[in-house]
CSV table of C-alpha atoms in Angstrom, one decimal:
chain,number,residue,atom,x,y,z
A,1485,VAL,CA,-41.4,-5.4,21.9
A,1486,SER,CA,-44.5,-7.5,22.9
A,1487,ASP,CA,-46.7,-10.9,21.3
A,1488,ALA,CA,-50.2,-11.1,22.8
A,1489,GLU,CA,-48.1,-12.8,26.1
A,1490,ASN,CA,-45.1,-12.6,25.5
A,1491,TRP,CA,-43.0,-10.0,25.9
A,1492,PHE,CA,-39.5,-9.3,25.4
A,1493,CYS,CA,-36.4,-6.4,25.3
A,1494,GLU,CA,-35.1,-5.9,21.4
A,1495,CYS,CA,-31.1,-5.3,22.9
A,1496,PRO,CA,-28.4,-3.7,21.6
A,1497,LYS,CA,-25.7,-5.5,20.3
A,1498,LEU,CA,-23.6,-7.0,22.8
A,1499,TYR,CA,-25.9,-8.1,24.8
A,1500,SER,CA,-29.1,-10.6,25.6
A,1501,GLY,CA,-31.5,-12.0,27.3
A,1502,LYS,CA,-35.1,-10.9,28.3
A,1503,LEU,CA,-34.0,-7.9,30.1
A,1504,CYS,CA,-30.8,-7.2,27.8
A,1505,GLN,CA,-29.1,-8.2,31.3
A,1506,PHE,CA,-26.5,-10.5,29.4
A,1507,ALA,CA,-23.2,-9.1,27.3
A,1508,THR,CA,-22.0,-12.4,25.9
A,1509,CYS,CA,-18.2,-10.5,26.4
A,1510,GLU,CA,-18.4,-9.5,29.6
A,1511,GLU,CA,-16.1,-12.1,31.0
A,1512,ASN,CA,-14.2,-11.5,27.9
A,1513,PRO,CA,-12.9,-15.5,27.1
A,1514,CYS,CA,-10.2,-13.7,24.9
A,1515,GLY,CA,-6.9,-13.2,25.8
A,1516,ASN,CA,-3.8,-11.1,24.3
A,1517,GLY,CA,-5.4,-7.9,24.0
A,1518,ALA,CA,-8.0,-9.1,21.6
A,1519,THR,CA,-11.7,-8.1,20.6
A,1520,CYS,CA,-14.2,-9.5,21.8
A,1521,PHE,CA,-17.2,-9.9,19.7
A,1522,PRO,CA,-21.0,-11.2,19.8
A,1523,LYS,CA,-21.6,-13.8,17.0
A,1524,SER,CA,-24.5,-14.7,19.0
A,1525,ARG,CA,-26.1,-14.2,22.4
A,1526,ARG,CA,-23.9,-16.9,23.5
A,1527,ASP,CA,-21.1,-17.1,22.0
A,1528,ALA,CA,-18.1,-14.8,21.2
A,1529,VAL,CA,-15.9,-14.2,18.3
A,1530,CYS,CA,-12.3,-13.1,19.3
A,1531,VAL,CA,-10.8,-10.7,16.8
A,1532,CYS,CA,-6.9,-11.1,17.6
A,1533,PRO,CA,-4.3,-8.4,17.2
A,1534,TYR,CA,-1.2,-8.4,15.6
A,1535,GLY,CA,1.3,-11.1,15.9
A,1536,ARG,CA,-1.6,-13.7,17.6
A,1537,SER,CA,-3.3,-16.1,15.8
A,1538,GLY,CA,-6.3,-19.0,17.2
A,1539,ILE,CA,-9.8,-19.2,18.6
A,1540,LEU,CA,-8.7,-17.2,21.6
A,1541,CYS,CA,-5.6,-15.8,19.9
A,1542,SER,CA,-3.8,-17.7,22.5
A,1543,ASP,CA,-1.0,-19.3,19.5
A,1544,ALA,CA,1.6,-16.6,18.5
A,1545,ILE,CA,2.5,-16.1,15.4
A,1546,ASN,CA,5.4,-14.5,12.9
A,1547,ILE,CA,4.3,-12.8,10.0
A,1548,SER,CA,6.6,-11.4,7.5
A,1549,GLN,CA,4.6,-10.9,5.1
A,1550,PRO,CA,1.3,-9.9,6.1
A,1551,SER,CA,-2.0,-11.4,5.0
A,1552,PHE,CA,-5.3,-9.4,5.1
A,1553,SER,CA,-8.8,-10.2,4.9
A,1554,GLY,CA,-10.4,-7.4,4.0
A,1555,THR,CA,-13.7,-6.5,6.1
A,1556,ASP,CA,-15.1,-9.0,8.5
A,1557,ALA,CA,-18.5,-10.0,9.3
A,1558,PHE,CA,-18.3,-7.7,12.3
A,1559,GLY,CA,-17.5,-4.7,10.3
A,1560,TYR,CA,-13.7,-4.6,11.5
A,1561,THR,CA,-11.1,-4.1,8.9
A,1562,SER,CA,-8.0,-6.7,9.2
A,1563,PHE,CA,-4.9,-3.8,9.3
A,1564,LEU,CA,-1.6,-2.6,10.7
A,1565,ALA,CA,-0.9,1.0,12.3
A,1566,TYR,CA,3.1,1.9,12.2
A,1567,SER,CA,3.9,4.9,13.6
A,1568,THR,CA,3.9,8.0,11.9
A,1569,ILE,CA,6.3,8.7,8.8
A,1570,GLN,CA,8.5,11.7,9.8
A,1571,ASN,CA,10.3,13.9,7.1
A,1572,ILE,CA,6.8,13.5,4.4
A,1573,THR,CA,6.4,17.2,4.3
A,1574,PHE,CA,8.0,17.9,0.8
A,1575,TYR,CA,9.2,14.8,-0.6
A,1576,TYR,CA,8.4,11.1,-0.3
A,1577,GLU,CA,9.1,7.4,-2.3
A,1578,PHE,CA,7.2,4.8,-1.4
A,1579,SER,CA,7.7,1.3,-2.9
A,1580,LEU,CA,5.7,-1.9,-1.9
A,1581,LYS,CA,4.4,-5.4,-3.4
A,1582,PHE,CA,1.0,-7.2,-3.0
A,1583,ARG,CA,-0.5,-10.1,-4.0
A,1584,LEU,CA,-4.6,-10.5,-4.7
A,1585,ALA,CA,-6.2,-12.9,-3.0
A,1586,ASN,CA,-8.6,-14.8,-5.7
A,1587,HIS,CA,-11.9,-12.8,-5.0
A,1588,HIS,CA,-13.4,-10.9,-7.3
A,1589,SER,CA,-13.9,-8.1,-4.3
A,1590,ALA,CA,-10.3,-7.7,-3.9
A,1591,LEU,CA,-10.1,-4.8,-6.7
A,1592,GLN,CA,-12.9,-3.2,-6.2
A,1593,ASP,CA,-13.2,-0.8,-3.5
A,1594,ASN,CA,-9.9,-1.4,-1.7
A,1595,LEU,CA,-7.5,0.5,0.6
A,1596,ILE,CA,-3.8,-0.3,0.6
A,1597,PHE,CA,-2.1,2.5,2.8
A,1598,PHE,CA,-3.7,5.6,4.3
A,1599,THR,CA,-2.2,8.7,6.3
A,1600,GLY,CA,-4.7,11.2,7.4
A,1601,GLN,CA,-4.1,14.9,9.4
A,1602,LYS,CA,-6.5,14.0,12.2
A,1603,GLY,CA,-5.9,10.2,12.0
A,1604,GLN,CA,-9.2,10.2,10.2
A,1605,GLY,CA,-9.0,13.3,8.7
A,1606,LEU,CA,-12.6,15.7,8.3
A,1607,ASN,CA,-13.0,17.5,5.1
A,1608,GLY,CA,-9.9,19.6,3.5
A,1609,ASP,CA,-7.7,17.7,5.8
A,1610,ASP,CA,-4.1,16.8,4.1
A,1611,PHE,CA,-4.0,12.6,3.2
A,1612,LEU,CA,-1.9,10.3,1.7
A,1613,GLU,CA,-3.4,7.1,0.3
A,1614,LEU,CA,-3.3,4.4,-1.9
A,1615,GLY,CA,-6.0,1.7,-3.2
A,1616,LEU,CA,-7.9,-0.2,-6.0
A,1617,ARG,CA,-10.9,0.7,-6.9
A,1618,ASN,CA,-12.9,-1.1,-10.1
A,1619,GLY,CA,-9.5,-3.3,-11.0
A,1620,ARG,CA,-6.6,-0.4,-11.2
A,1621,VAL,CA,-4.5,1.2,-8.3
A,1622,VAL,CA,-5.6,5.1,-7.2
A,1623,TYR,CA,-3.2,7.1,-6.0
A,1624,SER,CA,-4.2,10.1,-3.9
A,1625,TYR,CA,-2.9,13.5,-1.6
A,1626,ASN,CA,-3.9,16.5,-0.9
A,1627,LEU,CA,-1.7,19.3,0.6
A,1628,GLY,CA,-4.6,21.1,1.7
A,1629,SER,CA,-5.7,22.9,-1.2
A,1630,GLY,CA,-6.8,20.1,-3.3
A,1631,THR,CA,-6.8,16.5,-4.1
A,1632,ALA,CA,-4.7,15.0,-6.4
A,1633,THR,CA,-5.4,11.8,-7.8
A,1634,ILE,CA,-3.5,9.7,-10.3
A,1635,ILE,CA,-5.4,5.9,-11.9
A,1636,SER,CA,-3.4,3.4,-13.5
A,1637,LYS,CA,-4.1,1.4,-16.4
A,1638,PRO,CA,-5.7,-1.9,-15.1
A,1639,LEU,CA,-3.7,-4.8,-13.5
A,1640,ASP,CA,-2.1,-7.6,-15.3
A,1641,LEU,CA,-4.4,-10.5,-13.5
A,1642,THR,CA,-1.9,-12.8,-15.0
A,1643,LEU,CA,0.8,-11.4,-12.1
A,1644,ASN,CA,0.8,-12.7,-9.6
A,1645,ILE,CA,3.0,-9.8,-7.4
A,1646,HIS,CA,2.0,-6.4,-8.4
A,1647,VAL,CA,4.9,-4.0,-8.0
A,1648,ILE,CA,4.2,-0.2,-6.7
A,1649,HIS,CA,6.6,2.7,-7.3
A,1650,LEU,CA,4.9,6.5,-6.2
A,1651,GLY,CA,6.5,9.9,-4.8
A,1652,ARG,CA,6.3,13.0,-4.5
A,1653,TYR,CA,7.9,16.5,-4.5
A,1654,LEU,CA,5.6,19.4,-3.2
A,1655,GLN,CA,2.8,19.5,-5.8
A,1656,LYS,CA,4.1,17.1,-8.1
A,1657,GLY,CA,3.0,13.2,-7.9
A,1658,TRP,CA,4.2,10.4,-9.9
A,1659,LEU,CA,2.8,6.6,-10.0
A,1660,LYS,CA,4.8,3.3,-11.6
A,1661,VAL,CA,2.5,0.3,-11.2
A,1662,ASN,CA,4.6,-3.0,-12.4
A,1663,ASP,CA,5.7,-2.4,-15.7
A,1664,GLN,CA,3.1,0.1,-16.9
A,1665,LYS,CA,4.4,4.4,-17.8
A,1666,ASN,CA,5.2,6.2,-15.3
A,1667,LYS,CA,2.0,8.6,-14.9
A,1668,THR,CA,2.4,12.5,-13.0
A,1669,VAL,CA,-0.2,15.0,-11.7
A,1670,THR,CA,0.0,17.9,-10.0
A,1671,SER,CA,-1.9,19.1,-6.9
A,1672,PRO,CA,-4.3,22.0,-7.6
A,1673,GLY,CA,-3.9,25.2,-5.5
A,1674,ARG,CA,-1.2,26.8,-3.4
A,1675,LEU,CA,-0.2,24.3,-0.4
A,1676,VAL,CA,3.4,22.3,-1.4
A,1677,GLY,CA,3.8,20.8,2.1
A,1678,LEU,CA,1.8,17.4,3.0
A,1679,ASN,CA,0.8,17.6,6.9
A,1680,VAL,CA,0.2,14.6,8.2
A,1681,PHE,CA,0.0,13.4,12.1
A,1682,SER,CA,-2.0,9.7,12.0
A,1683,GLN,CA,-0.1,6.9,12.2
A,1684,PHE,CA,0.4,4.8,8.7
A,1685,TYR,CA,-2.4,2.7,7.9
A,1686,LEU,CA,-1.8,-0.2,6.1
A,1687,GLY,CA,-4.2,-2.6,5.1
A,1688,GLY,CA,-7.2,-1.5,6.7
A,1689,TYR,CA,-8.1,1.1,9.2
A,1690,HIS,CA,-8.3,1.0,12.6
A,1691,GLU,CA,-11.8,2.0,13.5
A,1692,TYR,CA,-12.5,1.4,9.7
A,1693,ALA,CA,-15.8,3.9,9.2
A,1694,PRO,CA,-15.0,5.4,5.4
A,1695,GLU,CA,-17.1,8.1,6.3
A,1696,LEU,CA,-14.4,9.2,8.6
A,1697,LEU,CA,-12.0,9.8,5.8
A,1698,PRO,CA,-11.0,13.1,3.6
A,1699,LYS,CA,-13.5,12.9,0.8
A,1700,GLY,CA,-13.2,12.3,-2.8
A,1701,SER,CA,-11.1,9.1,-0.9
A,1702,ARG,CA,-12.7,6.5,1.0
A,1703,PHE,CA,-11.9,3.7,0.1
A,1704,LYS,CA,-15.0,1.6,1.6
A,1705,ASN,CA,-13.3,-2.1,2.0
A,1706,GLY,CA,-9.5,-3.5,3.4
A,1707,PHE,CA,-7.6,-4.8,1.0
A,1708,GLN,CA,-7.8,-8.5,0.5
A,1709,GLY,CA,-4.2,-10.5,0.2
A,1710,CYS,CA,-0.7,-9.8,1.0
A,1711,ILE,CA,1.3,-6.5,1.4
A,1712,PHE,CA,4.9,-6.9,1.3
A,1713,ASP,CA,8.6,-5.3,1.4
A,1714,VAL,CA,7.1,-1.9,1.8
A,1715,GLN,CA,9.3,0.3,1.7
A,1716,VAL,CA,9.6,4.5,2.0
A,1717,ARG,CA,12.2,7.7,2.0
A,1718,THR,CA,11.8,11.1,2.5
A,1719,SER,CA,14.6,12.3,0.4
A,1720,MET,CA,16.1,11.3,-2.8
A,1721,ASN,CA,20.1,10.9,-1.3
A,1722,GLN,CA,18.6,8.4,1.7
A,1723,GLU,CA,18.2,5.0,1.8
A,1724,PHE,CA,15.1,3.2,1.2
A,1725,LYS,CA,13.6,2.3,5.0
A,1726,SER,CA,10.6,-0.2,6.4
A,1727,PRO,CA,8.0,2.0,8.2
A,1728,GLY,CA,7.7,2.0,11.8
A,1729,ASN,CA,9.4,2.3,15.0
A,1730,PRO,CA,11.5,0.1,15.5
A,1731,GLU,CA,11.9,-0.5,11.7
A,1732,GLY,CA,9.6,-3.0,10.4
A,1733,HIS,CA,7.7,-3.2,13.6
A,1734,PRO,CA,4.0,-2.1,13.7
A,1735,ASN,CA,2.4,-0.2,16.4
A,1736,SER,CA,-0.7,-2.4,16.6
A,1737,GLY,CA,-2.7,-4.1,14.3
A,1738,ARG,CA,-5.5,-6.4,13.9
A,1739,SER,CA,-6.6,-9.5,12.6
A,1740,VAL,CA,-3.4,-10.2,10.1
A,1741,GLY,CA,-1.8,-13.8,8.9
A,1742,GLN,CA,1.3,-14.9,7.4
A,1743,CYS,CA,1.2,-14.9,3.7
A,1744,LYS,CA,1.3,-18.7,2.5
A,1745,ASP,CA,4.1,-19.5,-0.4
A,1746,SER,CA,7.3,-18.4,-1.2
A,1747,PRO,CA,7.5,-15.6,-3.2
A,1748,CYS,CA,9.1,-16.5,-5.5
A,1749,SER,CA,6.9,-19.7,-6.6
A,1750,LEU,CA,4.8,-16.4,-7.6
A,1751,ILE,CA,6.6,-14.7,-9.6
A,1752,LYS,CA,7.3,-14.6,-13.2
A,1753,CYS,CA,10.8,-12.8,-14.3
A,1754,ARG,CA,9.9,-12.7,-17.9
A,1755,ASN,CA,13.5,-13.0,-20.5
A,1756,GLY,CA,15.9,-14.7,-18.3
A,1757,GLY,CA,15.9,-13.3,-15.3
A,1758,LYS,CA,16.0,-14.7,-12.2
A,1759,CYS,CA,13.9,-14.5,-9.2
A,1760,ILE,CA,16.0,-13.8,-5.8
A,1761,GLU,CA,14.7,-14.2,-2.1
A,1762,SER,CA,16.0,-12.8,0.9
A,1763,GLY,CA,13.3,-13.0,3.9
A,1764,SER,CA,10.1,-10.8,3.0
A,1765,THR,CA,11.9,-9.6,-0.1
A,1766,VAL,CA,11.7,-10.5,-3.9
A,1767,TYR,CA,12.7,-9.3,-6.7
A,1768,CYS,CA,13.8,-10.2,-10.4
A,1769,ASP,CA,17.5,-9.7,-11.1
A,1770,CYS,CA,17.6,-9.0,-14.9
A,1771,LEU,CA,19.2,-10.4,-17.6
A,1772,THR,CA,21.8,-7.8,-19.4
A,1773,GLY,CA,19.7,-5.4,-21.3
A,1774,TRP,CA,16.2,-5.6,-19.6
A,1775,LYS,CA,15.2,-3.9,-16.9
A,1776,GLY,CA,11.7,-3.1,-15.1
A,1777,ALA,CA,10.1,-5.3,-12.0
A,1778,PHE,CA,9.7,-8.4,-14.2
A,1779,CYS,CA,12.4,-7.7,-16.9
A,1780,THR,CA,9.8,-6.7,-20.0
A,1781,GLU,CA,11.4,-3.8,-20.4
A,1782,THR,CA,14.6,-3.1,-22.9
A,1783,VAL,CA,17.1,-0.9,-22.1
A,1784,SER,CA,18.3,1.5,-24.4
A,1785,VAL,CA,22.2,2.1,-25.8
A,1786,CYS,CA,21.4,5.9,-24.1
A,1787,GLU,CA,20.5,4.1,-20.4
A,1788,PRO,CA,23.0,4.7,-17.8
A,1789,GLU,CA,22.1,0.4,-17.2
A,1790,HIS,CA,23.3,-0.3,-20.8
A,1791,VAL,CA,26.5,-1.9,-20.9
A,1792,PRO,CA,28.9,-1.4,-23.1
A,1793,PRO,CA,27.5,2.4,-21.8
A,1794,HIS,CA,28.0,5.7,-24.4
A,1795,LEU,CA,30.5,6.9,-25.0
A,1796,CYS,CA,29.7,10.4,-25.5
A,1797,LYS,CA,31.9,13.1,-23.6
A,1798,GLN,CA,32.3,16.3,-21.9
A,1799,GLY,CA,27.8,16.5,-21.5
A,1800,GLY,CA,27.3,15.5,-25.3
A,1801,THR,CA,24.1,13.9,-25.5
A,1802,CYS,CA,23.4,10.1,-26.2
A,1803,VAL,CA,20.9,9.7,-28.6
A,1804,PRO,CA,19.7,6.0,-30.1
A,1805,LEU,CA,19.5,5.1,-33.3
A,1806,PRO,CA,17.9,2.5,-35.4
A,1807,ASN,CA,21.4,1.1,-35.1
A,1808,GLY,CA,23.4,2.5,-32.4
A,1809,TYR,CA,23.6,6.1,-31.0
A,1810,THR,CA,25.2,9.1,-31.9
A,1811,CYS,CA,26.8,12.2,-29.8
A,1812,HIS,CA,24.8,15.5,-29.4
A,1813,CYS,CA,27.9,17.9,-28.6
A,1814,PRO,CA,27.5,21.2,-26.4
A,1815,LEU,CA,29.3,24.1,-27.7
A,1816,GLY,CA,32.9,24.0,-27.8
A,1817,THR,CA,33.1,20.2,-28.8
A,1818,THR,CA,33.3,17.8,-31.8
A,1819,GLY,CA,34.3,14.7,-32.6
A,1820,THR,CA,32.0,11.4,-32.8
A,1821,TYR,CA,31.9,11.7,-29.1
A,1822,CYS,CA,32.4,15.2,-28.4
A,1823,GLU,CA,35.7,14.1,-27.1
A,1824,GLN,CA,37.5,17.1,-28.5
A,1825,GLY,CA,37.5,20.7,-28.0
């Protein structure tokens, strides 16, 4: 580029100087495997890896509840990457909790988690992902023959902590958000197995270029806020576990902080429920007669959680009545509780 007598080179990113001969990150000042990014011609910023913070990423931090900051000024998202979740092909259940940062942008178009066939799944590849769009939770998966998507009702923003459960068995998926009704979907086409080989990304993406994500998904930004208590199981009779190998440990991450307040100061258990926290786990312990993430759902007289339990015997079906219940008896039994042959 010339400007009468003065000519200079317009330098690509990372280089400066009249002949683009200086690289700000050449003598990388950042420690501990941080990503160096030139903030200006002479100034570098260190984008810290998981477990580190500080100007040069020299401080070790202990993270029990990761907080994510979305996409930074340099286009990097903060994320955690866990090893590939095994045996997810035919059945999985996930549960997690999150708190939103107070930004309007935290609800627009943000990734919560993602795993895909090629790690950056191109069109038609299998993937599983969860995110936020326009104030709603969006859960999508593709088993290779088309995408299934469930969209929740708008989140109740008076809640500080949101609780999500989701799952899939073969083609059928379900999503439950806070105390909203459970929603279900069936994926199109014929395929019934989810084949994903990438790591399990939480809060953002390693090389986050949304155009590399499968079609029909593409959350443009990383998550803004805290995600904790992520649990998964891949069969009905298995215990829930944290992702990672060893359990709960990510392989890598970037720009992840520790969430500030004690989780119980943010959760409002209703109807006499008590907030319990142990480490980074937090939940409402409900009084008899109540259930749900925040103890806002009543336990019907016929449900197994009801105290005292119903008395229908020998396969009798409990049917609630305005006051009490009745037993519908199977063939060959009779009596109030189907107790007689």
